[in-house]
Coordinates of C-alpha atoms in Angstrom, one line a residue:
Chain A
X1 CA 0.0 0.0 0.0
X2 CA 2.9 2.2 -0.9
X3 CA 1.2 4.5 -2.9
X4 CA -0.9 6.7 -0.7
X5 CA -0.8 9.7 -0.7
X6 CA -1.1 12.3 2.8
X7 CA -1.4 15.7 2.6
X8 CA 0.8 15.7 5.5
X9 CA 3.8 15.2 3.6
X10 CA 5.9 15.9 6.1
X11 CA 5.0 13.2 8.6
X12 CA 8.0 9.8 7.9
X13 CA 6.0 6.8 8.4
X14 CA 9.1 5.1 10.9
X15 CA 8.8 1.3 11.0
X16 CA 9.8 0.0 14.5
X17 CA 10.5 -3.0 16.4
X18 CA 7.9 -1.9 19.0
X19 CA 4.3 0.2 18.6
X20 CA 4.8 2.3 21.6
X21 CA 8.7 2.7 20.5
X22 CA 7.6 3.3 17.3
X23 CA 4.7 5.6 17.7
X24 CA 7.0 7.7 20.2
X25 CA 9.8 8.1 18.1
X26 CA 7.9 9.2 15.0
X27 CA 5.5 12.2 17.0
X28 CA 8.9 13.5 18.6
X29 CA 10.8 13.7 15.5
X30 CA 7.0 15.0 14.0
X31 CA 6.7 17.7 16.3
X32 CA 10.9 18.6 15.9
X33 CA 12.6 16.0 18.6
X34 CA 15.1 13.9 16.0
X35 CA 17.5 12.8 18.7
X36 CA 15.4 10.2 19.7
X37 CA 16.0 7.0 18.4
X38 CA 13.7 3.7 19.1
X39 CA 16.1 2.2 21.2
X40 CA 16.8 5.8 23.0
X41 CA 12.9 6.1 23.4
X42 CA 12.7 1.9 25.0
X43 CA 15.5 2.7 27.3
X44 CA 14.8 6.8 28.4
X45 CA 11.1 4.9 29.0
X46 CA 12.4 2.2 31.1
X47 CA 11.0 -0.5 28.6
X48 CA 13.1 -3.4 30.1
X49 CA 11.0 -5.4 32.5
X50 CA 10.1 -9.2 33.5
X51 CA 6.7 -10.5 35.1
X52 CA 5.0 -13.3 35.8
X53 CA 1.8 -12.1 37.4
X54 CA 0.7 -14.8 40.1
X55 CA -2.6 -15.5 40.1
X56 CA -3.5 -14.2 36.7
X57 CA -4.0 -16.6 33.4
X58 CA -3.8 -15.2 29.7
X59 CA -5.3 -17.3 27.3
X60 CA -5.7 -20.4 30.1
X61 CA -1.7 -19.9 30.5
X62 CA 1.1 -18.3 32.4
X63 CA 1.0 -14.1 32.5
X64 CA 3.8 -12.9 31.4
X65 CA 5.6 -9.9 29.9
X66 CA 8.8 -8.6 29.4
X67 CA 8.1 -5.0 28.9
X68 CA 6.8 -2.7 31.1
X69 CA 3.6 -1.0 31.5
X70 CA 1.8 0.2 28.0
X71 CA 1.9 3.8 28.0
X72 CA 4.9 4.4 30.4
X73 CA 7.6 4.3 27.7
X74 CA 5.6 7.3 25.9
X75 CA 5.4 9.0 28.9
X76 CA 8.2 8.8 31.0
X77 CA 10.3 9.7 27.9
X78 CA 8.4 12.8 26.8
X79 CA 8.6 13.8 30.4
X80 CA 12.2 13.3 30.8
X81 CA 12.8 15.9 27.9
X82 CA 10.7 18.3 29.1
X83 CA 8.0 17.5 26.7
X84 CA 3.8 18.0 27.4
X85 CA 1.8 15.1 27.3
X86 CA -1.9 15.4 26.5
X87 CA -4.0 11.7 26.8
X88 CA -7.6 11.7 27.4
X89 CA -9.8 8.7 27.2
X90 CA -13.5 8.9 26.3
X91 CA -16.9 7.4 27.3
X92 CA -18.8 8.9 24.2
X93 CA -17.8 7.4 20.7
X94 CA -19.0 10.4 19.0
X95 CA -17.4 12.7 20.8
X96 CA -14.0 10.8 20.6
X97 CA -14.1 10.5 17.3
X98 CA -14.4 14.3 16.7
X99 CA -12.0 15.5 18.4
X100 CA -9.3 13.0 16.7
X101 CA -10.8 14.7 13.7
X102 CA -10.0 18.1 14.9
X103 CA -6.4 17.0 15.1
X104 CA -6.2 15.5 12.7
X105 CA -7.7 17.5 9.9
X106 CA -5.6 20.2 11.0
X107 CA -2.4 18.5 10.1
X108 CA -1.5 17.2 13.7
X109 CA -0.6 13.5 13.8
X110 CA -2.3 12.0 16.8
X111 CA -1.5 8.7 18.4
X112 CA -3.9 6.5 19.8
X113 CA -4.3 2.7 22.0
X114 CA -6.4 0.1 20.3
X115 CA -7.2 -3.3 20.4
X116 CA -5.9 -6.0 17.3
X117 CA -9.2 -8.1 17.0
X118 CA -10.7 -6.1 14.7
X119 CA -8.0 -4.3 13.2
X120 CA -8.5 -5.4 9.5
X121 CA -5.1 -4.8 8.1
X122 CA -3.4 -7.4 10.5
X123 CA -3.9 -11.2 9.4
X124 CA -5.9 -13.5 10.4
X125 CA -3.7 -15.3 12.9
X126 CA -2.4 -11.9 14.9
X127 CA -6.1 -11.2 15.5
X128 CA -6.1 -11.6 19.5
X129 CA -8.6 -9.7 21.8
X130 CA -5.1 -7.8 22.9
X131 CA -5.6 -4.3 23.8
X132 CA -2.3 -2.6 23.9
X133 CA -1.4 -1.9 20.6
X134 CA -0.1 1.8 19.4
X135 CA -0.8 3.6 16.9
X136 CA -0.5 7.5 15.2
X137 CA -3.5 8.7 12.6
X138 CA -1.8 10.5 10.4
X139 CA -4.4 12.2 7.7
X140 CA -8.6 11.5 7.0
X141 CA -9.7 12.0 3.4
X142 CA -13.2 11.3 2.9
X143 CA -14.3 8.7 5.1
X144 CA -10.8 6.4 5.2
X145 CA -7.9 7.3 7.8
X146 CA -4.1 7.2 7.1
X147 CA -3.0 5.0 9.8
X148 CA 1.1 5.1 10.5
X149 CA 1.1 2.2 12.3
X150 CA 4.7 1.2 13.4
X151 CA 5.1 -2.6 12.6
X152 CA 3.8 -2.5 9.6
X153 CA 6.1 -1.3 6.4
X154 CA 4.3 0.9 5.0
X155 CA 1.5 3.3 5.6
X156 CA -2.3 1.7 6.1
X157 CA -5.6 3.0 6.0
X158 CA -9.0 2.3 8.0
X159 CA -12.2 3.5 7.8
X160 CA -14.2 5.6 10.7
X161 CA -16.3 2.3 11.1
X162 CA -13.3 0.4 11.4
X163 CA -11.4 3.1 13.6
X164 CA -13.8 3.7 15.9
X165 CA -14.1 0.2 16.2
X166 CA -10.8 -0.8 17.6
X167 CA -10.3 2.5 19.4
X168 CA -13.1 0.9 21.9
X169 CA -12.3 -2.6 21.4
X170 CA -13.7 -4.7 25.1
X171 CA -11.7 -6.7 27.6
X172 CA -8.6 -6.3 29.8
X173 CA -6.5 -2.7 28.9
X174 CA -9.4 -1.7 26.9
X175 CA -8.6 1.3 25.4
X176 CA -11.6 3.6 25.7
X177 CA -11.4 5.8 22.6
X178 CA -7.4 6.8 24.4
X179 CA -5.8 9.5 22.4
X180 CA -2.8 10.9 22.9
X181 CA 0.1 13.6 21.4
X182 CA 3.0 15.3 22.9
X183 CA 3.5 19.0 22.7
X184 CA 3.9 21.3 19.2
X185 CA 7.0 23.0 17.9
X186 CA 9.4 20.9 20.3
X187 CA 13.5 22.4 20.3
X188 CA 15.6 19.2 20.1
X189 CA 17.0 18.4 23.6
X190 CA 20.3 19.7 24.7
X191 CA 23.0 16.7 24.3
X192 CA 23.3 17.2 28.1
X193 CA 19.3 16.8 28.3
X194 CA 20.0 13.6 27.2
X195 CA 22.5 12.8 29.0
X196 CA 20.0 13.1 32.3
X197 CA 17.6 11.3 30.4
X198 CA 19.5 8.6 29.6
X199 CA 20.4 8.2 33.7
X200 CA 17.1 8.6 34.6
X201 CA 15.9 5.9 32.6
X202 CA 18.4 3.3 33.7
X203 CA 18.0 4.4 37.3
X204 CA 14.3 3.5 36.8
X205 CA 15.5 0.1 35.2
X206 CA 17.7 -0.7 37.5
X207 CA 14.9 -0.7 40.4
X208 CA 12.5 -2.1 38.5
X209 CA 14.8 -5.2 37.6
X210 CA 16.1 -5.7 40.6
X211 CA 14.5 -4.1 44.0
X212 CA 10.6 -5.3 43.5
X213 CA 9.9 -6.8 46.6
X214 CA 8.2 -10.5 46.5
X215 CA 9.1 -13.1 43.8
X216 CA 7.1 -12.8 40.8
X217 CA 9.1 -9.6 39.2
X218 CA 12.7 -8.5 37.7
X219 CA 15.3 -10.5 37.9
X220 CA 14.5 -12.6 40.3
X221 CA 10.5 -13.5 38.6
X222 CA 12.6 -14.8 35.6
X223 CA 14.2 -17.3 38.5
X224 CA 10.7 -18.1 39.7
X225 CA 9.7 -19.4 36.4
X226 CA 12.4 -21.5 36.0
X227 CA 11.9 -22.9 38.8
X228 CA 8.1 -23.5 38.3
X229 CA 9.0 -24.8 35.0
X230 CA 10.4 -27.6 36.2
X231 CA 7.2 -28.3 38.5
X232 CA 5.1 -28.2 35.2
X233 CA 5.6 -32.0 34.0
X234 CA 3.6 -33.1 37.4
X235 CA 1.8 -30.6 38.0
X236 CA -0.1 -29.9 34.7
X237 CA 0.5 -32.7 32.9
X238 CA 2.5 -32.3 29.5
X239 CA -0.1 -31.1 27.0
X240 CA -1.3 -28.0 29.7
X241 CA 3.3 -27.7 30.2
X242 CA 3.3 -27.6 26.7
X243 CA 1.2 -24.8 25.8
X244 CA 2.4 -23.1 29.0
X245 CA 5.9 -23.0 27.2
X246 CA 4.4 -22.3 23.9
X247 CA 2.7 -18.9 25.8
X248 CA 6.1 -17.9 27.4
X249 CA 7.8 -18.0 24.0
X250 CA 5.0 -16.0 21.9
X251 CA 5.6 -13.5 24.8
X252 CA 9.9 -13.2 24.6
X253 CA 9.8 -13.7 20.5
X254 CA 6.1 -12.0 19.3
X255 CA 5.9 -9.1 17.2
X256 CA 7.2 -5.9 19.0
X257 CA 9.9 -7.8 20.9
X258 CA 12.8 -7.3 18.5
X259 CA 13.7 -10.9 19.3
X260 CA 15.1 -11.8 22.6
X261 CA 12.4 -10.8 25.0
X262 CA 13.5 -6.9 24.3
X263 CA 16.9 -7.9 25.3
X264 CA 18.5 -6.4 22.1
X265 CA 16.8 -3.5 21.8
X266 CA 18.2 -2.6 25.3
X267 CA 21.5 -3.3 24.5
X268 CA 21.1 -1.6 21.3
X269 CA 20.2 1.1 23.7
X270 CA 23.2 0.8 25.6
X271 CA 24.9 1.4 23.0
X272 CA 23.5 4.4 21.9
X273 CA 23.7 5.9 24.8
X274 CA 27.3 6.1 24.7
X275 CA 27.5 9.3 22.7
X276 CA 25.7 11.0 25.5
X277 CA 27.4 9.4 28.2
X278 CA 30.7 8.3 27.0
X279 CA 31.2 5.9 29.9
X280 CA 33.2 2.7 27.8
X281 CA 31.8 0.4 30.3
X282 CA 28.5 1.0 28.5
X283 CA 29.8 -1.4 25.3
X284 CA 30.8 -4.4 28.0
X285 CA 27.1 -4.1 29.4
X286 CA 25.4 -3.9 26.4
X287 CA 27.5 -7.0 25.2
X288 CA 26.0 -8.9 28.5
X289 CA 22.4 -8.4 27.4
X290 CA 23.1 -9.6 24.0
X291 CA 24.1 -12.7 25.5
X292 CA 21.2 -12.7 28.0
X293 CA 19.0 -11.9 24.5
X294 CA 20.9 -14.6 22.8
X295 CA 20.2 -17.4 26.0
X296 CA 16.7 -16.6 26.0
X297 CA 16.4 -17.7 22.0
X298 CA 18.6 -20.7 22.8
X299 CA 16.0 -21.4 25.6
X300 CA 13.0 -20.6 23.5
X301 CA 14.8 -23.2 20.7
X302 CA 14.3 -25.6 24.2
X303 CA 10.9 -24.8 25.0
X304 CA 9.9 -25.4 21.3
X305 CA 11.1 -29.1 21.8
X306 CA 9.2 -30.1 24.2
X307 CA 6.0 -28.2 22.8
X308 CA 6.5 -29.6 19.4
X309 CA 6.7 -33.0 21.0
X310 CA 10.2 -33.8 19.9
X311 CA 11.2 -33.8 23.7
X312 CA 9.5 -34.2 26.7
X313 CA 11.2 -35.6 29.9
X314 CA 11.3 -34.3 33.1
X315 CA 15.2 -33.9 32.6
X316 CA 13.8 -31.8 29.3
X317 CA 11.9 -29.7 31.5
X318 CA 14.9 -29.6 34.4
X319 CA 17.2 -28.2 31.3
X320 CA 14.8 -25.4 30.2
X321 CA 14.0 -24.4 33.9
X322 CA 18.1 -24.1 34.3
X323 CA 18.2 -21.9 31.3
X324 CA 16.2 -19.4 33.1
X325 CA 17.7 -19.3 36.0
X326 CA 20.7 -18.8 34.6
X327 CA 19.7 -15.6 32.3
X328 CA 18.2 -14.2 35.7
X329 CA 21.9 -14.4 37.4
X330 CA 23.4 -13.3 33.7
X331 CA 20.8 -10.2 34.1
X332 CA 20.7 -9.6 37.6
X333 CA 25.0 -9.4 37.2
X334 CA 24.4 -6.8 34.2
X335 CA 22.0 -4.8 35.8
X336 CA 24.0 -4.6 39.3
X337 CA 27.2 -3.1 37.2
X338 CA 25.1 -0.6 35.3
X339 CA 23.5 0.5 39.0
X340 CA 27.3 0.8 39.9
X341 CA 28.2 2.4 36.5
X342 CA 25.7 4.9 37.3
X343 CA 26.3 5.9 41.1
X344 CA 30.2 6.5 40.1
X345 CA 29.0 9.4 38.0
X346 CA 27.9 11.8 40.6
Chain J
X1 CA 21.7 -12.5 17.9
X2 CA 24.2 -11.4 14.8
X3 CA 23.0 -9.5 11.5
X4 CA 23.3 -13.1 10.3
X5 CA 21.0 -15.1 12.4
X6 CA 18.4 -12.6 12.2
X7 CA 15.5 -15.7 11.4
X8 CA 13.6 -15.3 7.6
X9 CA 11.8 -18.3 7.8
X10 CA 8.1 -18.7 6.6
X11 CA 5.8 -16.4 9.3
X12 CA 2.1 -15.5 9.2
X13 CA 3.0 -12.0 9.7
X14 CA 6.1 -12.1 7.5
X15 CA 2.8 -12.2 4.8
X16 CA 1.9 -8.8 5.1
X17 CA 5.1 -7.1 6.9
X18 CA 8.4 -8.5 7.7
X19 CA 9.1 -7.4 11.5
X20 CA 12.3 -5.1 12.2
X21 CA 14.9 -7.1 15.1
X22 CA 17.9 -5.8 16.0
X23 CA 21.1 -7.8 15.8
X24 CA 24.9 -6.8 16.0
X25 CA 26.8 -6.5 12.6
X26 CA 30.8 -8.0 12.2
X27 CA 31.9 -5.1 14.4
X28 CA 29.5 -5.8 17.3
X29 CA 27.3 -2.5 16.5
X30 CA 23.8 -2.7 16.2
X31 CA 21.8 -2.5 13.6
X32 CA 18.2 -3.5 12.5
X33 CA 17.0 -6.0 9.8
X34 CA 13.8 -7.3 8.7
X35 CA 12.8 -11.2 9.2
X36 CA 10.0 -12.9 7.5
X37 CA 9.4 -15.3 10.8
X38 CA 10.9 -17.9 13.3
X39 CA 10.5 -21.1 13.1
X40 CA 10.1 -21.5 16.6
X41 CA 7.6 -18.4 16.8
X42 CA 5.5 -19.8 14.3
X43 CA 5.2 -23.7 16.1
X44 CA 4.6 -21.5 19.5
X45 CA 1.4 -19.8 17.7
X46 CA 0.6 -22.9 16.4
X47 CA 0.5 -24.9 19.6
X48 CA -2.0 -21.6 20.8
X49 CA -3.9 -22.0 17.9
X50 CA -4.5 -25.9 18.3
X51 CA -5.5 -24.6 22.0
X52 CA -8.1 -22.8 20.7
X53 CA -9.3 -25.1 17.7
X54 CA -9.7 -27.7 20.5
X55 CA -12.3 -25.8 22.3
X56 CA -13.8 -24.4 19.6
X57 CA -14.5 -28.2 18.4
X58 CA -15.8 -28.8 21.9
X59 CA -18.4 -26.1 22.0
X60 CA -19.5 -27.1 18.6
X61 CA -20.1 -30.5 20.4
X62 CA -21.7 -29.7 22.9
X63 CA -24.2 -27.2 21.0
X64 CA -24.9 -30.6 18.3
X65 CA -25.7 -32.6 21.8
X66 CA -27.8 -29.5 22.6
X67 CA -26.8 -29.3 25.9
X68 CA -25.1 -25.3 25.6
X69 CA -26.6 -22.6 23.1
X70 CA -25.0 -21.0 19.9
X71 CA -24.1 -18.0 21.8
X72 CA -21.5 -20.3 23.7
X73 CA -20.0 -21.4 20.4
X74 CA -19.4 -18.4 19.0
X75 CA -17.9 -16.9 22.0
X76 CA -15.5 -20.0 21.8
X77 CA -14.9 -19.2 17.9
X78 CA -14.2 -15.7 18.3
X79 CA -11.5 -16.1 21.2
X80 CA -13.7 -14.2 23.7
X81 CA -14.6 -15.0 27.0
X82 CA -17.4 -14.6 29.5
X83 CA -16.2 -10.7 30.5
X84 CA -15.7 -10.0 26.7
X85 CA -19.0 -10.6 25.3
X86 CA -20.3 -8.9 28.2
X87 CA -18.8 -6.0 27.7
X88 CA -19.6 -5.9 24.0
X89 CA -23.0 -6.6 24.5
X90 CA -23.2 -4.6 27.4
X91 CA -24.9 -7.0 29.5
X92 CA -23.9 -8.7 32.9
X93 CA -21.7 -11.8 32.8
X94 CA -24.9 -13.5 34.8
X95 CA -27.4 -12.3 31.8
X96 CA -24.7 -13.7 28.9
X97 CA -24.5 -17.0 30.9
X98 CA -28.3 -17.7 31.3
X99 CA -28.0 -17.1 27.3
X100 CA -25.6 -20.3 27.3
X101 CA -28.7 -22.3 27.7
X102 CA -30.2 -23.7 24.9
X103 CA -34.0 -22.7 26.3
X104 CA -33.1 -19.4 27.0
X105 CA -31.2 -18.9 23.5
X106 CA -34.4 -19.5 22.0
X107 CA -36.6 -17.1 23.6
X108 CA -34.3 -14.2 22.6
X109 CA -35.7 -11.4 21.1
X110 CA -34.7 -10.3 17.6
X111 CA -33.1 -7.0 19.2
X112 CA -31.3 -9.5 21.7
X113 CA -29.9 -12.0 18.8
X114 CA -28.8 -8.9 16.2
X115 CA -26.9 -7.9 18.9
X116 CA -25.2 -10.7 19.7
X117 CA -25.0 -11.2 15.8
X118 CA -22.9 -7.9 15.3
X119 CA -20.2 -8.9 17.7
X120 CA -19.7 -11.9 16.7
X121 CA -19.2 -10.4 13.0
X122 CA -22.4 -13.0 11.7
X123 CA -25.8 -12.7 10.7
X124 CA -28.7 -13.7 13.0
X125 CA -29.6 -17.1 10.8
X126 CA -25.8 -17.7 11.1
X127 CA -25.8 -16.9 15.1
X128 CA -28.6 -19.2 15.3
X129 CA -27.2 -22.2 13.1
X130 CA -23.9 -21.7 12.7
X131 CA -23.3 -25.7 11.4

């Protein structure tokens, strides 16, 4: 669908490992931020994260995500540079509807939350009641919308019907019509701006990896799945074990993960970083969570034995329960160092 | 993961839009590159698909034994559960769930079953037989 055509020539569709990445990066360099890059925007955001949320099923399986909240890595990086943020959620359809119009006819990309069931463009097989995707309207020319959405190549369209529709999809992180855009005519950030934004954002990491109090998060949550993997075999039986493992790898290797559970995109951000914090150490970190990223595809290669049937013993179950246990001491190392790293600054 | 290993095998999104991953070049920098799929991604969706055909199949059962109405099917063959469908139809959980029975199902009133019809994306001859 290469060949539409937006009056809002300026806008760059950006496409992006991650929607809320994605849709970040492309409003800031929109509305005149261009330092930001998708990696910059995961890691000023805090993006890193691991949960398993006890108590709670997805789909009859496990709840797990390695990313944080949706919404925070929009926010938390805007606000780090200084930048307004404007969201507002709506009860009336109508109403929502109109003012993304307002926006948008006057030339001001707007991003908003929506849910993939109905979202028409996206095949068949990606069509989950999931709630949390991101993405920016662009344009409206008669009744159709120029969608930029970030994981797809090229620019999209949908129609008010079909907008409106997945703007108040139902069920868990329902959207409710959310819109959202970050301030007009933004002056690029100071390289110094950065700098504390880049700090902030690992700070954040840092405590969210390792200081959550209880079991189930950071660090030390990727340890309590390993170890409740290898509990699976008895407890659930192996064709419930089996799509418990098949669950944790569409949530490490899906669509918006950049492979690796988000583990690359952080050390891409690492990396990065260093030309606003030229601290060398940065490289050697970054290098340990692209091993980390790289164990957890190893692992996932694991997991897909055992769900595809080609494996299946408990010693099968003991290995892929290792594996975890040993990326949470690989990570829980990495992150410790960059804590360190960041505490010798002052 | 290196440049190289980034995965292009066969992917049911790779059909519409190969997805950006980022991978370290020769020098160790990183870069991004498309990929068409993983293997292993794929057999994971697969495995949740199976998950769900094998309900699906079930509620079509038990709607053919007659023991659960239509309404329960379809829920099962879009992916939804008890709180979606309630919150589509804007109705209680309690009121969707009375629906489940076959009895019930039938006394619906045409309002009632286009309703239903619309969010499960079918029309009311197809909500009412949908085999």
């Amino acid at each position: 669908m290469s060949n539409i055509e937006t009056s809002v020539s300026s806008f760059n569709h950006l496409q992006a490992a991650h929607c809320e990445n994605g849709v970040t990066t492309a409003l800031l360099g929109h509305y005149g931020i261009h330092k930001v890059t998708e990696p910059l925007a995961f890691g000023m955001g805090s993006g890193l994260f691991y949960i398993q949320l006890p108590f709670m099923k997805v789909n009859g399986g496990p709840a797990i995500s390695f990313r944080t909240m949706p919404g925070m890595i929009f926010k938390r990086t805007c606000k780090s540079l200084g930048v307004t943020v404007t969201r507002k959620k709506y009860s009336d359809h109508k109403k929502a509807m109109a003012e993304l119009d307002e926006r948008v006819l006057a030339g001001k990309p707007t991003a908003c939350q929506v849910g993939v069931y109905y979202l028409t463009y996206f095949p068949k097989e990606y069509r989950f009641h999931f709630n949390a995707h991101n993405l920016i309207v662009v344009d409206k020319q008669g009744d159709n919308y120029i969608i930029s959405d970030p994981v797809m190549e090229n620019l999209v369209t949908l129609n008010s019907y079909e907008l409106e529709r997945v703007r108040f999809a139902k069920g868990a992180f329902a959207p409710r019509g959310q819109m959202y855009y970050p301030g007009e005519n933004l002056h690029e950030p100071s390289d110094e701006q950065m700098k504390k934004g880049i700090i902030k954002g690992i700070k954040l990491n840092c405590r969210d990896m390792l200081d959550i109090p209880g079991y189930f998060a950071g660090t030390s949550g990727i340890a309590h799945t390993g170890r409740q993997i290898k509990k699976w075999k008895n407890r659930l039986g192996d064709d419930k074990s089996r799509m418990y493992l098949a669950q944790l790898v569409r949530m490490q290797e899906e669509i918006g993960t950049g492979g690796g559970g988000f583990r690359f995109i952080y050390g891409a951000f690492l990396q990065q970083s260093h030309q606003f914090l030229p601290v060398d150490e940065l490289f050697d970190i970054s290098n340990q969570f692209t091993a980390a990223g790289d164990k957890w595809r190893d692992a996932a290669v694991q997991a897909s034995g055992i769900f595809k049937g080609r494996l299946g013993a408990q010693a099968d179950y003991d290995d892929m329960g290792d594996r975890l246990i040993e990326i949470s001491q690989l990570e829980e190392k990495a992150f410790r160092q960059l804590k360190t790293m960041i505490k010798k600054l002052k | 993961m290196k440049k190289e290993e980034i995965p292009q095998d066969k992917g049911y999104f790779g059909h519409i839009a190969k997805e950006v991953k980022y991978a370290v070049d020769s020098e160790g920098k990183y870069i991004t590159g498309q990929s068409t799929g993983w293997k292993v991604k794929e057999e994971a969706n697969e495995v949740a698909w199976q998950a769900f055909e094998s309900k699906i199949n079930e509620a079509k059962q038990r709607v053919l034994n007659g023991e659960i109405s239509p309404v329960y099917y379809w829920m099962e063959k879009r992916m939804m559960d008890l709180a979606i469908v309630a919150q589509y139809t804007g109705l209680w959980k309690w009121r969707v769930k009375r629906h489940f029975k076959p009895k019930v199902f039938e006394k619906l009133s045409e309002k009632r079953l286009q309703k239903y019809a619309e969010v499960f994306e079918v029309c009311v001859e197809e909500l009412k037989k949908p085999f």
